Amino acid sequence: MGVPLPGDFGRRAREILAGRLAPVPARDAATVVLLRDDPAGLEVYLLKRKPTMAFAAGAHVFPGGSVDPRDTDHAVAWAGPSPAEWGEVLHADEGTARGLVCAAVRETFEESGVLLAGRDDDTVVDDTTGDDWEADRLALIARTLSFAEFLDRRGLVLRSDLLKAWAHWITPVVETRRFDTRFFVAALPPGQRTRDVGGEADRVAWLRPADAITRARAREVVLMPPTFHTLTEMATFETIGDVFASDREITAVLPAPVEVDGQIVLMVPGLDYRRTLGGLATREATP
């Protein structure tokens, strides 16, 4: 069932459907569902975006962001499945796959302090909490340091095997900021811990997926549709091992505006937007 597109979004959708307005191109992006096993059950790491952000303001999201052009650099030290292998999984060319995987690891470090990298393909960094790590994290955010330079300086390799491809969502054409986003899952490495690192977020939390969904339905948190849908899927698993053992076939999901009985609504197969409490369905009520 579709959700009505109010105001400017409805008018924009009509212009696009009529061919009078071209959609904004979607930028390649990656996001990571960071997981940890807890005695109370599987937990996910969520950040609450600042209300001043231009995209998904006030929403609880997973760490992630746009691909930096330097993320496709062949100088990025790499261990695990190759960019070509990732390309087959993600249905992308090798260069795009390289950038997406690199962006996933880089953005996770920038937004949580968790680094999916090690000295070689059998090790992973066990602590990233020192002042020197923080200086590098801030330099990455400022783009004064590339991820390739960061890894080289520390003698590290990106561990692509610590990621699992999960989903592919494309922002609806009615949005003025659009992202072509691959979702990955990853386990919190032993010894590492997330930090309230600030930046685009003003709050962070580890939550059981079912609890996050309950809080969204109670309007205590705002979830964008892809986040809500992913949390619903995560709620069906008991452990990280169960998540990684599950079979996935990655297909792109692009919510589309359509006209039904003279009204413009947004539709996506298998997802009821009215239950998400986020995104276009309740934009006017989003804090």
Coordinates of C-alpha atoms in Angstrom, one line a residue:
M1 CA 0.0 0.0 0.0
G2 CA 1.3 3.4 -0.9
V3 CA 1.7 6.5 1.3
P4 CA 0.4 9.9 0.1
L5 CA 3.2 12.4 -0.9
P6 CA 2.2 15.8 0.6
G7 CA 2.9 19.3 -0.6
D8 CA 6.0 19.9 -2.5
F9 CA 6.8 16.2 -2.7
G10 CA 3.5 15.5 -4.5
R11 CA 4.0 18.4 -6.9
R12 CA 7.6 17.3 -7.6
A13 CA 6.5 13.7 -8.2
R14 CA 3.9 14.9 -10.7
E15 CA 6.5 16.9 -12.6
I16 CA 8.9 13.9 -12.7
L17 CA 6.1 11.5 -13.8
A18 CA 5.1 13.9 -16.5
G19 CA 8.7 14.1 -17.8
R20 CA 9.0 17.8 -17.1
L21 CA 11.6 17.4 -14.3
A22 CA 14.6 15.2 -14.2
P23 CA 15.4 13.4 -10.9
V24 CA 18.5 14.4 -9.0
P25 CA 21.3 11.8 -9.7
A26 CA 21.8 9.3 -6.8
R27 CA 25.3 9.3 -5.3
D28 CA 27.0 6.0 -4.4
A29 CA 27.0 5.4 -0.7
A30 CA 27.5 2.7 1.9
T31 CA 26.1 2.0 5.3
V32 CA 27.0 -0.6 7.9
V33 CA 24.7 -2.4 10.4
L34 CA 27.2 -2.8 13.3
L35 CA 26.2 -5.8 15.5
R36 CA 27.2 -7.2 18.8
D37 CA 26.0 -10.2 20.8
D38 CA 24.6 -9.4 24.2
P39 CA 23.2 -11.7 26.9
A40 CA 19.8 -10.0 26.3
G41 CA 20.1 -10.7 22.6
L42 CA 21.5 -9.3 19.4
E43 CA 22.1 -5.5 19.4
V44 CA 22.6 -2.9 16.7
Y45 CA 24.5 0.4 16.8
L46 CA 22.4 3.5 15.9
L47 CA 23.2 7.2 15.7
K48 CA 20.7 10.0 16.0
R49 CA 21.4 12.5 13.3
K50 CA 21.4 16.2 14.4
P51 CA 18.2 18.0 13.6
T52 CA 20.1 20.5 11.5
M53 CA 21.3 17.9 9.0
A54 CA 20.0 18.4 5.4
F55 CA 19.2 14.7 5.0
A56 CA 17.4 12.4 7.5
A57 CA 17.5 15.1 10.1
G58 CA 16.6 13.7 13.6
A59 CA 16.5 10.1 12.4
H60 CA 18.2 7.2 13.9
V61 CA 20.5 5.6 11.3
F62 CA 23.4 3.2 10.9
P63 CA 26.9 4.5 10.3
G64 CA 27.5 5.4 6.7
G65 CA 27.9 8.0 4.0
S66 CA 28.8 8.8 0.4
V67 CA 31.7 7.3 -1.4
D68 CA 34.8 9.6 -1.5
P69 CA 36.4 9.6 -4.9
R70 CA 39.6 8.5 -3.2
D71 CA 37.9 5.4 -1.8
T72 CA 38.4 3.8 -5.3
D73 CA 42.2 4.3 -5.0
H74 CA 44.1 1.1 -5.8
A75 CA 46.5 2.2 -3.1
V76 CA 44.1 1.1 -0.4
A77 CA 45.7 -1.9 1.3
W78 CA 43.3 -4.8 1.0
A79 CA 42.7 -8.2 2.6
G80 CA 39.8 -10.5 2.0
P81 CA 37.5 -10.9 -1.0
S82 CA 38.8 -8.7 -3.9
P83 CA 36.9 -5.7 -5.4
A84 CA 36.1 -7.9 -8.4
E85 CA 34.5 -10.5 -6.1
W86 CA 32.6 -7.8 -4.3
G87 CA 31.4 -6.5 -7.7
E88 CA 29.7 -9.9 -8.4
V89 CA 28.0 -9.8 -5.0
L90 CA 26.9 -6.1 -5.3
H91 CA 26.1 -6.2 -9.0
A92 CA 28.6 -3.4 -9.6
D93 CA 31.7 -2.9 -11.6
E94 CA 35.0 -3.5 -9.9
G95 CA 35.8 0.2 -9.3
T96 CA 32.4 0.9 -7.8
A97 CA 32.6 -2.1 -5.6
R98 CA 36.1 -1.1 -4.4
G99 CA 34.7 2.4 -3.5
L100 CA 31.6 1.0 -1.7
V101 CA 33.6 -1.4 0.5
C102 CA 36.2 1.2 1.3
A103 CA 33.5 3.7 2.1
A104 CA 31.7 1.2 4.4
V105 CA 34.9 0.6 6.4
R106 CA 36.0 4.3 6.4
E107 CA 32.5 5.7 7.4
T108 CA 32.2 3.1 10.2
F109 CA 35.4 4.3 11.7
E110 CA 34.5 8.0 11.2
E111 CA 31.1 7.6 12.8
S112 CA 31.6 5.0 15.5
G113 CA 35.4 4.7 16.1
V114 CA 35.2 1.0 15.0
L115 CA 37.8 0.0 12.5
L116 CA 37.5 -3.1 10.3
A117 CA 41.2 -3.4 9.6
G118 CA 44.3 -5.3 10.8
R119 CA 48.0 -5.9 10.3
D120 CA 47.2 -8.7 7.9
D121 CA 44.3 -10.9 6.8
D122 CA 44.3 -12.8 10.1
T123 CA 44.3 -9.9 12.6
V124 CA 42.1 -7.0 13.5
V125 CA 42.9 -3.8 15.5
D126 CA 41.8 -4.3 19.1
D127 CA 41.8 -0.7 20.3
T128 CA 41.2 2.6 18.6
T129 CA 40.6 4.9 21.6
G130 CA 43.8 6.8 21.9
D131 CA 44.4 10.5 21.1
D132 CA 46.4 9.6 18.0
W133 CA 43.5 7.5 16.6
E134 CA 41.1 10.4 17.3
A135 CA 43.3 12.8 15.4
D136 CA 43.3 10.4 12.4
R137 CA 39.6 10.0 12.6
L138 CA 39.0 13.8 12.5
A139 CA 41.5 14.1 9.6
L140 CA 39.5 11.5 7.7
I141 CA 36.3 13.4 8.3
A142 CA 37.9 16.7 7.2
R143 CA 39.2 14.9 4.1
T144 CA 42.7 16.1 4.8
L145 CA 43.7 12.4 5.1
S146 CA 42.7 9.7 2.6
F147 CA 41.8 6.2 3.8
A148 CA 44.7 4.8 1.8
E149 CA 47.1 7.2 3.5
F150 CA 45.6 6.4 6.9
L151 CA 46.1 2.6 6.5
D152 CA 49.6 3.0 5.1
R153 CA 50.7 5.2 7.9
R154 CA 49.6 2.6 10.4
G155 CA 50.7 -0.5 8.5
L156 CA 47.1 -1.8 8.2
V157 CA 45.0 -3.5 5.6
L158 CA 41.3 -3.2 5.1
R159 CA 39.5 -6.4 6.1
S160 CA 36.8 -6.8 3.5
D161 CA 36.0 -10.3 4.8
L162 CA 34.6 -8.7 8.0
L163 CA 31.7 -7.3 6.0
K164 CA 28.6 -9.1 4.6
A165 CA 26.5 -7.5 1.9
W166 CA 22.9 -7.1 3.0
A167 CA 20.8 -4.8 0.9
H168 CA 20.6 -2.1 -1.8
W169 CA 18.3 0.9 -1.4
I170 CA 18.0 3.9 -3.7
T171 CA 16.5 7.1 -2.5
P172 CA 13.1 7.9 -4.2
V173 CA 13.2 10.2 -7.2
V174 CA 11.1 12.8 -5.4
E175 CA 14.0 13.6 -3.0
T176 CA 16.3 16.5 -3.8
R177 CA 19.2 14.6 -2.1
R178 CA 19.5 11.0 -3.4
F179 CA 21.8 8.1 -2.6
D180 CA 22.4 4.7 -4.2
T181 CA 23.2 2.9 -1.0
R182 CA 24.6 -0.6 -0.4
F183 CA 23.9 -1.9 3.1
F184 CA 26.5 -4.2 4.8
V185 CA 26.5 -5.9 8.2
A186 CA 29.6 -6.3 10.4
A187 CA 30.4 -7.6 13.9
L188 CA 32.0 -5.4 16.5
P189 CA 35.6 -6.6 16.6
P190 CA 36.8 -8.1 19.9
G191 CA 38.4 -5.5 22.1
Q192 CA 37.0 -2.5 20.2
R193 CA 34.2 -0.4 21.5
T194 CA 32.0 2.3 20.0
R195 CA 32.3 5.9 21.1
D196 CA 30.0 8.9 21.1
V197 CA 32.2 10.6 18.5
G198 CA 29.9 13.5 17.6
G199 CA 30.0 15.0 14.1
E200 CA 26.7 14.5 12.3
A201 CA 25.1 12.7 15.3
D202 CA 24.1 14.0 18.7
R203 CA 23.3 10.7 20.3
V204 CA 24.3 7.0 19.9
A205 CA 22.9 3.8 21.3
W206 CA 23.1 0.0 21.2
L207 CA 19.6 -1.3 20.9
R208 CA 17.9 -4.7 20.3
P209 CA 16.3 -4.4 16.9
A210 CA 12.8 -5.2 18.2
D211 CA 13.2 -2.5 20.9
A212 CA 14.2 0.1 18.3
I213 CA 11.1 -0.8 16.3
T214 CA 8.9 -0.6 19.4
R215 CA 10.3 2.8 20.2
A216 CA 9.7 4.0 16.6
R217 CA 6.1 2.9 16.7
A218 CA 5.7 4.8 20.0
R219 CA 7.2 7.8 18.3
E220 CA 10.2 7.9 20.6
V221 CA 12.6 7.6 17.7
V222 CA 12.4 8.3 14.0
L223 CA 13.5 5.6 11.5
M224 CA 13.9 6.0 7.7
P225 CA 12.1 3.2 5.8
P226 CA 15.3 1.3 4.9
T227 CA 16.4 1.4 8.5
F228 CA 13.0 0.2 9.7
H229 CA 13.0 -2.6 7.2
T230 CA 16.6 -3.7 8.0
L231 CA 15.8 -3.6 11.8
T232 CA 12.8 -5.8 11.1
E233 CA 15.0 -8.3 9.4
M234 CA 17.6 -8.2 12.2
A235 CA 14.9 -8.8 14.8
T236 CA 14.5 -12.3 13.3
F237 CA 18.0 -13.4 14.3
E238 CA 19.3 -14.3 17.7
T239 CA 23.1 -14.0 17.1
I240 CA 25.7 -12.5 14.8
G241 CA 26.5 -16.0 13.6
D242 CA 22.9 -16.4 12.5
V243 CA 23.0 -13.1 10.5
F244 CA 26.2 -14.1 8.7
A245 CA 25.0 -17.6 8.0
S246 CA 21.8 -16.3 6.2
D247 CA 21.6 -16.4 2.5
R248 CA 21.2 -13.0 0.7
E249 CA 20.5 -12.1 -2.9
I250 CA 21.1 -8.4 -3.3
T251 CA 18.5 -6.6 -5.4
A252 CA 18.0 -2.9 -5.7
V253 CA 14.9 -1.4 -4.0
L254 CA 13.7 1.9 -5.4
P255 CA 10.5 3.3 -3.8
A256 CA 8.5 4.9 -6.7
P257 CA 5.8 7.5 -6.9
V258 CA 2.7 6.5 -8.7
E259 CA -0.7 8.1 -9.3
V260 CA -3.6 6.2 -7.7
D261 CA -7.2 7.6 -8.1
G262 CA -5.8 11.0 -8.7
Q263 CA -3.4 11.0 -5.7
I264 CA 0.3 10.6 -5.8
V265 CA 1.6 8.0 -3.5
L266 CA 5.0 6.3 -2.8
M267 CA 5.1 2.6 -3.2
V268 CA 7.7 -0.1 -2.6
P269 CA 7.0 -3.9 -2.8
G270 CA 6.8 -5.6 0.6
L271 CA 7.0 -2.5 2.8
D272 CA 4.2 -0.5 4.4
Y273 CA 5.7 3.0 4.7
R274 CA 2.9 4.1 7.1
R275 CA 4.5 2.0 9.9
T276 CA 8.0 3.4 9.6
L277 CA 7.6 6.7 11.4
G278 CA 10.3 8.2 9.2
G279 CA 11.2 9.3 5.7
L280 CA 8.7 10.7 3.3
A281 CA 5.7 9.1 5.1
T282 CA 5.9 11.4 8.1
R283 CA 8.4 14.1 7.0
E284 CA 6.2 16.9 8.2
A285 CA 6.2 15.4 11.7
T286 CA 9.8 14.5 11.8
P287 CA 11.7 16.4 14.6

